[in-house]
Amino acid sequence: VLVNNSIENMEREAITSLYEQRHIRVYLALNPFRCTCDLREFYYWLKNSSQCLDAGRLICSEPEDRRGTPVVKLRVEDMDCTTENLETVSYVFLGIVLALIGVVFLMVLYLNRRGIKRWLNNIREACRDQMEVYHYRYEQDTDPRLANVAV
């Protein structure tokens, strides 16, 4: 008798044990079953076994849309985990796509490294030329001989 024990789900090992010991009879009413895809094995056991003598009194407590529904009245579609697995698959797919984009970007950089090096040298030369002009102008403006000359 496992009545009113706050059992939300039955583990696969427990269900396998019940399958192996057909002479055992259980009472599971008044437990707050969480009717998600994790309950699928237990659901199939209830449908295919006569070991649970109060199977009609097992009620879902979660999720909200299934609250109060008898477990045996659920449909197979209610036990489907594809919607939960789709989210995981989409994150894996996103990671793979981002990794491929990163690899392609690195390949483009590697294959164009000489052009990038030339471009950076041109920018450095342009900056150096600008700094030399600025430095030269700074030296002229700070010439002490010209400090007393009125402009």
JSON list of C-alpha atoms in Angstrom, two decimals:
[
{"chain": "A", "resi": 1, "resn": "VAL", "atom": "CA", "xyz": [0.00, 0.00, 0.00]},
{"chain": "A", "resi": 2, "resn": "LEU", "atom": "CA", "xyz": [1.62, 3.23, -1.20]},
{"chain": "A", "resi": 3, "resn": "VAL", "atom": "CA", "xyz": [-1.40, 5.49, -0.76]},
{"chain": "A", "resi": 4, "resn": "ASN", "atom": "CA", "xyz": [-0.84, 9.20, -0.02]},
{"chain": "A", "resi": 5, "resn": "ASN", "atom": "CA", "xyz": [2.97, 9.12, -0.07]},
{"chain": "A", "resi": 6, "resn": "SER", "atom": "CA", "xyz": [3.68, 12.18, -2.26]},
{"chain": "A", "resi": 7, "resn": "ILE", "atom": "CA", "xyz": [4.87, 9.97, -5.11]},
{"chain": "A", "resi": 8, "resn": "GLU", "atom": "CA", "xyz": [5.12, 12.10, -8.24]},
{"chain": "A", "resi": 9, "resn": "ASN", "atom": "CA", "xyz": [6.67, 9.54, -10.56]},
{"chain": "A", "resi": 10, "resn": "MET", "atom": "CA", "xyz": [7.75, 5.91, -10.60]},
{"chain": "A", "resi": 11, "resn": "GLU", "atom": "CA", "xyz": [11.33, 5.22, -11.59]},
{"chain": "A", "resi": 12, "resn": "ARG", "atom": "CA", "xyz": [12.08, 2.79, -14.39]},
{"chain": "A", "resi": 13, "resn": "GLU", "atom": "CA", "xyz": [13.75, 0.36, -11.97]},
{"chain": "A", "resi": 14, "resn": "ALA", "atom": "CA", "xyz": [10.62, 0.22, -9.81]},
{"chain": "A", "resi": 15, "resn": "ILE", "atom": "CA", "xyz": [8.43, -0.44, -12.84]},
{"chain": "A", "resi": 16, "resn": "THR", "atom": "CA", "xyz": [10.79, -3.16, -14.08]},
{"chain": "A", "resi": 17, "resn": "SER", "atom": "CA", "xyz": [10.66, -4.74, -10.65]},
{"chain": "A", "resi": 18, "resn": "LEU", "atom": "CA", "xyz": [6.85, -4.69, -10.73]},
{"chain": "A", "resi": 19, "resn": "TYR", "atom": "CA", "xyz": [6.86, -6.31, -14.19]},
{"chain": "A", "resi": 20, "resn": "GLU", "atom": "CA", "xyz": [9.10, -9.08, -12.88]},
{"chain": "A", "resi": 21, "resn": "GLN", "atom": "CA", "xyz": [7.00, -9.73, -9.77]},
{"chain": "A", "resi": 22, "resn": "ARG", "atom": "CA", "xyz": [3.52, -10.16, -11.20]},
{"chain": "A", "resi": 23, "resn": "HIS", "atom": "CA", "xyz": [2.05, -11.44, -7.92]},
{"chain": "A", "resi": 24, "resn": "ILE", "atom": "CA", "xyz": [2.54, -8.06, -6.17]},
{"chain": "A", "resi": 25, "resn": "ARG", "atom": "CA", "xyz": [-0.53, -5.78, -6.00]},
{"chain": "A", "resi": 26, "resn": "VAL", "atom": "CA", "xyz": [-0.15, -2.06, -5.26]},
{"chain": "A", "resi": 27, "resn": "TYR", "atom": "CA", "xyz": [-2.41, 0.79, -4.24]},
{"chain": "A", "resi": 28, "resn": "LEU", "atom": "CA", "xyz": [-1.16, 4.20, -5.38]},
{"chain": "A", "resi": 29, "resn": "ALA", "atom": "CA", "xyz": [-4.16, 6.55, -4.96]},
{"chain": "A", "resi": 30, "resn": "LEU", "atom": "CA", "xyz": [-3.87, 10.04, -3.44]},
{"chain": "A", "resi": 31, "resn": "ASN", "atom": "CA", "xyz": [-0.35, 10.61, -4.77]},
{"chain": "A", "resi": 32, "resn": "PRO", "atom": "CA", "xyz": [0.35, 13.89, -6.63]},
{"chain": "A", "resi": 33, "resn": "PHE", "atom": "CA", "xyz": [1.50, 12.46, -9.95]},
{"chain": "A", "resi": 34, "resn": "ARG", "atom": "CA", "xyz": [3.39, 14.81, -12.27]},
{"chain": "A", "resi": 35, "resn": "CYS", "atom": "CA", "xyz": [1.92, 13.89, -15.66]},
{"chain": "A", "resi": 36, "resn": "THR", "atom": "CA", "xyz": [4.78, 14.83, -17.95]},
{"chain": "A", "resi": 37, "resn": "CYS", "atom": "CA", "xyz": [6.73, 12.70, -20.38]},
{"chain": "A", "resi": 38, "resn": "ASP", "atom": "CA", "xyz": [8.77, 11.39, -17.42]},
{"chain": "A", "resi": 39, "resn": "LEU", "atom": "CA", "xyz": [5.67, 9.42, -16.41]},
{"chain": "A", "resi": 40, "resn": "ARG", "atom": "CA", "xyz": [5.52, 7.58, -19.75]},
{"chain": "A", "resi": 41, "resn": "GLU", "atom": "CA", "xyz": [6.95, 4.25, -18.52]},
{"chain": "A", "resi": 42, "resn": "PHE", "atom": "CA", "xyz": [4.59, 4.28, -15.54]},
{"chain": "A", "resi": 43, "resn": "TYR", "atom": "CA", "xyz": [1.67, 5.15, -17.83]},
{"chain": "A", "resi": 44, "resn": "TYR", "atom": "CA", "xyz": [2.40, 2.16, -20.10]},
{"chain": "A", "resi": 45, "resn": "TRP", "atom": "CA", "xyz": [2.71, -0.09, -17.05]},
{"chain": "A", "resi": 46, "resn": "LEU", "atom": "CA", "xyz": [-0.71, 1.09, -15.78]},
{"chain": "A", "resi": 47, "resn": "LYS", "atom": "CA", "xyz": [-2.30, 0.48, -19.17]},
{"chain": "A", "resi": 48, "resn": "ASN", "atom": "CA", "xyz": [-0.80, -3.00, -19.60]},
{"chain": "A", "resi": 49, "resn": "SER", "atom": "CA", "xyz": [-0.89, -4.36, -16.05]},
{"chain": "A", "resi": 50, "resn": "SER", "atom": "CA", "xyz": [-3.57, -5.24, -13.54]},
{"chain": "A", "resi": 51, "resn": "GLN", "atom": "CA", "xyz": [-1.21, -4.97, -10.57]},
{"chain": "A", "resi": 52, "resn": "CYS", "atom": "CA", "xyz": [-2.41, -1.49, -9.56]},
{"chain": "A", "resi": 53, "resn": "LEU", "atom": "CA", "xyz": [-5.82, -2.15, -8.09]},
{"chain": "A", "resi": 54, "resn": "ASP", "atom": "CA", "xyz": [-6.81, 1.51, -7.81]},
{"chain": "A", "resi": 55, "resn": "ALA", "atom": "CA", "xyz": [-5.48, 2.68, -11.21]},
{"chain": "A", "resi": 56, "resn": "GLY", "atom": "CA", "xyz": [-8.66, 4.65, -11.91]},
{"chain": "A", "resi": 57, "resn": "ARG", "atom": "CA", "xyz": [-8.08, 6.78, -8.80]},
{"chain": "A", "resi": 58, "resn": "LEU", "atom": "CA", "xyz": [-4.59, 7.98, -9.77]},
{"chain": "A", "resi": 59, "resn": "ILE", "atom": "CA", "xyz": [-4.90, 11.71, -10.49]},
{"chain": "A", "resi": 60, "resn": "CYS", "atom": "CA", "xyz": [-2.50, 14.16, -12.14]},
{"chain": "A", "resi": 61, "resn": "SER", "atom": "CA", "xyz": [-1.48, 17.14, -10.02]},
{"chain": "A", "resi": 62, "resn": "GLU", "atom": "CA", "xyz": [0.86, 18.75, -12.55]},
{"chain": "A", "resi": 63, "resn": "PRO", "atom": "CA", "xyz": [1.08, 20.34, -15.08]},
{"chain": "A", "resi": 64, "resn": "GLU", "atom": "CA", "xyz": [-1.74, 22.79, -14.61]},
{"chain": "A", "resi": 65, "resn": "ASP", "atom": "CA", "xyz": [-3.63, 21.81, -17.78]},
{"chain": "A", "resi": 66, "resn": "ARG", "atom": "CA", "xyz": [-3.79, 18.15, -16.67]},
{"chain": "A", "resi": 67, "resn": "ARG", "atom": "CA", "xyz": [-4.58, 18.74, -12.99]},
{"chain": "A", "resi": 68, "resn": "GLY", "atom": "CA", "xyz": [-7.43, 16.49, -11.86]},
{"chain": "A", "resi": 69, "resn": "THR", "atom": "CA", "xyz": [-7.19, 14.20, -14.89]},
{"chain": "A", "resi": 70, "resn": "PRO", "atom": "CA", "xyz": [-6.97, 10.49, -14.10]},
{"chain": "A", "resi": 71, "resn": "VAL", "atom": "CA", "xyz": [-3.62, 9.07, -15.24]},
{"chain": "A", "resi": 72, "resn": "VAL", "atom": "CA", "xyz": [-5.29, 6.20, -17.10]},
{"chain": "A", "resi": 73, "resn": "LYS", "atom": "CA", "xyz": [-7.45, 8.69, -19.07]},
{"chain": "A", "resi": 74, "resn": "LEU", "atom": "CA", "xyz": [-4.41, 10.45, -20.52]},
{"chain": "A", "resi": 75, "resn": "ARG", "atom": "CA", "xyz": [-3.67, 9.99, -24.19]},
{"chain": "A", "resi": 76, "resn": "VAL", "atom": "CA", "xyz": [-0.41, 8.67, -25.59]},
{"chain": "A", "resi": 77, "resn": "GLU", "atom": "CA", "xyz": [0.17, 12.14, -27.10]},
{"chain": "A", "resi": 78, "resn": "ASP", "atom": "CA", "xyz": [0.15, 13.61, -23.58]},
{"chain": "A", "resi": 79, "resn": "MET", "atom": "CA", "xyz": [3.11, 11.39, -22.77]},
{"chain": "A", "resi": 80, "resn": "ASP", "atom": "CA", "xyz": [5.08, 12.53, -25.82]},
{"chain": "A", "resi": 81, "resn": "CYS", "atom": "CA", "xyz": [8.41, 14.22, -25.07]},
{"chain": "A", "resi": 82, "resn": "THR", "atom": "CA", "xyz": [9.10, 15.63, -28.52]},
{"chain": "A", "resi": 83, "resn": "THR", "atom": "CA", "xyz": [8.28, 19.23, -27.56]},
{"chain": "A", "resi": 84, "resn": "GLU", "atom": "CA", "xyz": [10.76, 19.09, -24.69]},
{"chain": "A", "resi": 85, "resn": "ASN", "atom": "CA", "xyz": [13.38, 17.44, -26.88]},
{"chain": "A", "resi": 86, "resn": "LEU", "atom": "CA", "xyz": [12.91, 19.99, -29.67]},
{"chain": "A", "resi": 87, "resn": "GLU", "atom": "CA", "xyz": [14.26, 22.76, -27.47]},
{"chain": "A", "resi": 88, "resn": "THR", "atom": "CA", "xyz": [17.39, 20.76, -26.72]},
{"chain": "A", "resi": 89, "resn": "VAL", "atom": "CA", "xyz": [17.83, 19.89, -30.39]},
{"chain": "A", "resi": 90, "resn": "SER", "atom": "CA", "xyz": [17.44, 23.54, -31.40]},
{"chain": "A", "resi": 91, "resn": "TYR", "atom": "CA", "xyz": [20.18, 24.62, -28.98]},
{"chain": "A", "resi": 92, "resn": "VAL", "atom": "CA", "xyz": [22.51, 21.93, -30.29]},
{"chain": "A", "resi": 93, "resn": "PHE", "atom": "CA", "xyz": [21.74, 22.96, -33.87]},
{"chain": "A", "resi": 94, "resn": "LEU", "atom": "CA", "xyz": [22.38, 26.62, -33.03]},
{"chain": "A", "resi": 95, "resn": "GLY", "atom": "CA", "xyz": [25.73, 25.70, -31.47]},
{"chain": "A", "resi": 96, "resn": "ILE", "atom": "CA", "xyz": [26.75, 23.72, -34.55]},
{"chain": "A", "resi": 97, "resn": "VAL", "atom": "CA", "xyz": [25.77, 26.55, -36.90]},
{"chain": "A", "resi": 98, "resn": "LEU", "atom": "CA", "xyz": [27.70, 29.12, -34.84]},
{"chain": "A", "resi": 99, "resn": "ALA", "atom": "CA", "xyz": [30.75, 26.84, -34.73]},
{"chain": "A", "resi": 100, "resn": "LEU", "atom": "CA", "xyz": [30.63, 26.42, -38.53]},
{"chain": "A", "resi": 101, "resn": "ILE", "atom": "CA", "xyz": [30.35, 30.18, -39.03]},
{"chain": "A", "resi": 102, "resn": "GLY", "atom": "CA", "xyz": [33.37, 30.64, -36.74]},
{"chain": "A", "resi": 103, "resn": "VAL", "atom": "CA", "xyz": [35.40, 28.05, -38.67]},
{"chain": "A", "resi": 104, "resn": "VAL", "atom": "CA", "xyz": [34.52, 29.66, -42.01]},
{"chain": "A", "resi": 105, "resn": "PHE", "atom": "CA", "xyz": [35.47, 33.10, -40.64]},
{"chain": "A", "resi": 106, "resn": "LEU", "atom": "CA", "xyz": [38.83, 31.79, -39.41]},
{"chain": "A", "resi": 107, "resn": "MET", "atom": "CA", "xyz": [39.47, 30.09, -42.76]},
{"chain": "A", "resi": 108, "resn": "VAL", "atom": "CA", "xyz": [38.77, 33.34, -44.62]},
{"chain": "A", "resi": 109, "resn": "LEU", "atom": "CA", "xyz": [41.17, 35.18, -42.33]},
{"chain": "A", "resi": 110, "resn": "TYR", "atom": "CA", "xyz": [43.84, 32.52, -42.78]},
{"chain": "A", "resi": 111, "resn": "LEU", "atom": "CA", "xyz": [43.52, 32.38, -46.56]},
{"chain": "A", "resi": 112, "resn": "ASN", "atom": "CA", "xyz": [43.57, 36.18, -46.84]},
{"chain": "A", "resi": 113, "resn": "ARG", "atom": "CA", "xyz": [46.37, 36.71, -44.29]},
{"chain": "A", "resi": 114, "resn": "ARG", "atom": "CA", "xyz": [48.78, 38.30, -46.82]},
{"chain": "A", "resi": 115, "resn": "GLY", "atom": "CA", "xyz": [46.18, 40.80, -47.97]},
{"chain": "A", "resi": 116, "resn": "ILE", "atom": "CA", "xyz": [45.29, 41.63, -44.37]},
{"chain": "A", "resi": 117, "resn": "LYS", "atom": "CA", "xyz": [48.99, 42.07, -43.54]},
{"chain": "A", "resi": 118, "resn": "ARG", "atom": "CA", "xyz": [49.42, 44.45, -46.51]},
{"chain": "A", "resi": 119, "resn": "TRP", "atom": "CA", "xyz": [46.33, 46.40, -45.45]},
{"chain": "A", "resi": 120, "resn": "LEU", "atom": "CA", "xyz": [47.58, 46.71, -41.86]},
{"chain": "A", "resi": 121, "resn": "ASN", "atom": "CA", "xyz": [51.02, 47.86, -43.09]},
{"chain": "A", "resi": 122, "resn": "ASN", "atom": "CA", "xyz": [49.35, 50.54, -45.23]},
{"chain": "A", "resi": 123, "resn": "ILE", "atom": "CA", "xyz": [47.33, 51.75, -42.25]},
{"chain": "A", "resi": 124, "resn": "ARG", "atom": "CA", "xyz": [50.43, 51.78, -40.05]},
{"chain": "A", "resi": 125, "resn": "GLU", "atom": "CA", "xyz": [52.38, 53.78, -42.65]},
{"chain": "A", "resi": 126, "resn": "ALA", "atom": "CA", "xyz": [49.52, 56.26, -42.98]},
{"chain": "A", "resi": 127, "resn": "CYS", "atom": "CA", "xyz": [49.39, 56.68, -39.21]},
{"chain": "A", "resi": 128, "resn": "ARG", "atom": "CA", "xyz": [53.18, 57.07, -39.04]},
{"chain": "A", "resi": 129, "resn": "ASP", "atom": "CA", "xyz": [53.08, 59.74, -41.75]},
{"chain": "A", "resi": 130, "resn": "GLN", "atom": "CA", "xyz": [50.40, 61.63, -39.85]},
{"chain": "A", "resi": 131, "resn": "MET", "atom": "CA", "xyz": [52.37, 61.40, -36.61]},
{"chain": "A", "resi": 132, "resn": "GLU", "atom": "CA", "xyz": [55.56, 62.68, -38.30]},
{"chain": "A", "resi": 133, "resn": "VAL", "atom": "CA", "xyz": [53.69, 65.68, -39.68]},
{"chain": "A", "resi": 134, "resn": "TYR", "atom": "CA", "xyz": [52.19, 66.34, -36.26]},
{"chain": "A", "resi": 135, "resn": "HIS", "atom": "CA", "xyz": [55.57, 65.93, -34.53]},
{"chain": "A", "resi": 136, "resn": "TYR", "atom": "CA", "xyz": [57.22, 68.27, -37.02]},
{"chain": "A", "resi": 137, "resn": "ARG", "atom": "CA", "xyz": [54.51, 70.88, -36.51]},
{"chain": "A", "resi": 138, "resn": "TYR", "atom": "CA", "xyz": [54.82, 70.49, -32.73]},
{"chain": "A", "resi": 139, "resn": "GLU", "atom": "CA", "xyz": [58.58, 71.10, -32.93]},
{"chain": "A", "resi": 140, "resn": "GLN", "atom": "CA", "xyz": [58.07, 74.28, -34.96]},
{"chain": "A", "resi": 141, "resn": "ASP", "atom": "CA", "xyz": [55.45, 75.63, -32.58]},
{"chain": "A", "resi": 142, "resn": "THR", "atom": "CA", "xyz": [57.67, 75.08, -29.56]},
{"chain": "A", "resi": 143, "resn": "ASP", "atom": "CA", "xyz": [60.85, 76.61, -30.95]},
{"chain": "A", "resi": 144, "resn": "PRO", "atom": "CA", "xyz": [62.15, 78.85, -28.12]},
{"chain": "A", "resi": 145, "resn": "ARG", "atom": "CA", "xyz": [63.51, 81.41, -30.59]},
{"chain": "A", "resi": 146, "resn": "LEU", "atom": "CA", "xyz": [60.02, 82.01, -31.90]},
{"chain": "A", "resi": 147, "resn": "ALA", "atom": "CA", "xyz": [58.42, 82.33, -28.48]},
{"chain": "A", "resi": 148, "resn": "ASN", "atom": "CA", "xyz": [58.73, 86.14, -28.31]},
{"chain": "A", "resi": 149, "resn": "VAL", "atom": "CA", "xyz": [57.56, 86.76, -31.85]},
{"chain": "A", "resi": 150, "resn": "ALA", "atom": "CA", "xyz": [54.08, 88.27, -32.02]},
{"chain": "A", "resi": 151, "resn": "VAL", "atom": "CA", "xyz": [51.75, 86.65, -34.40]}
]
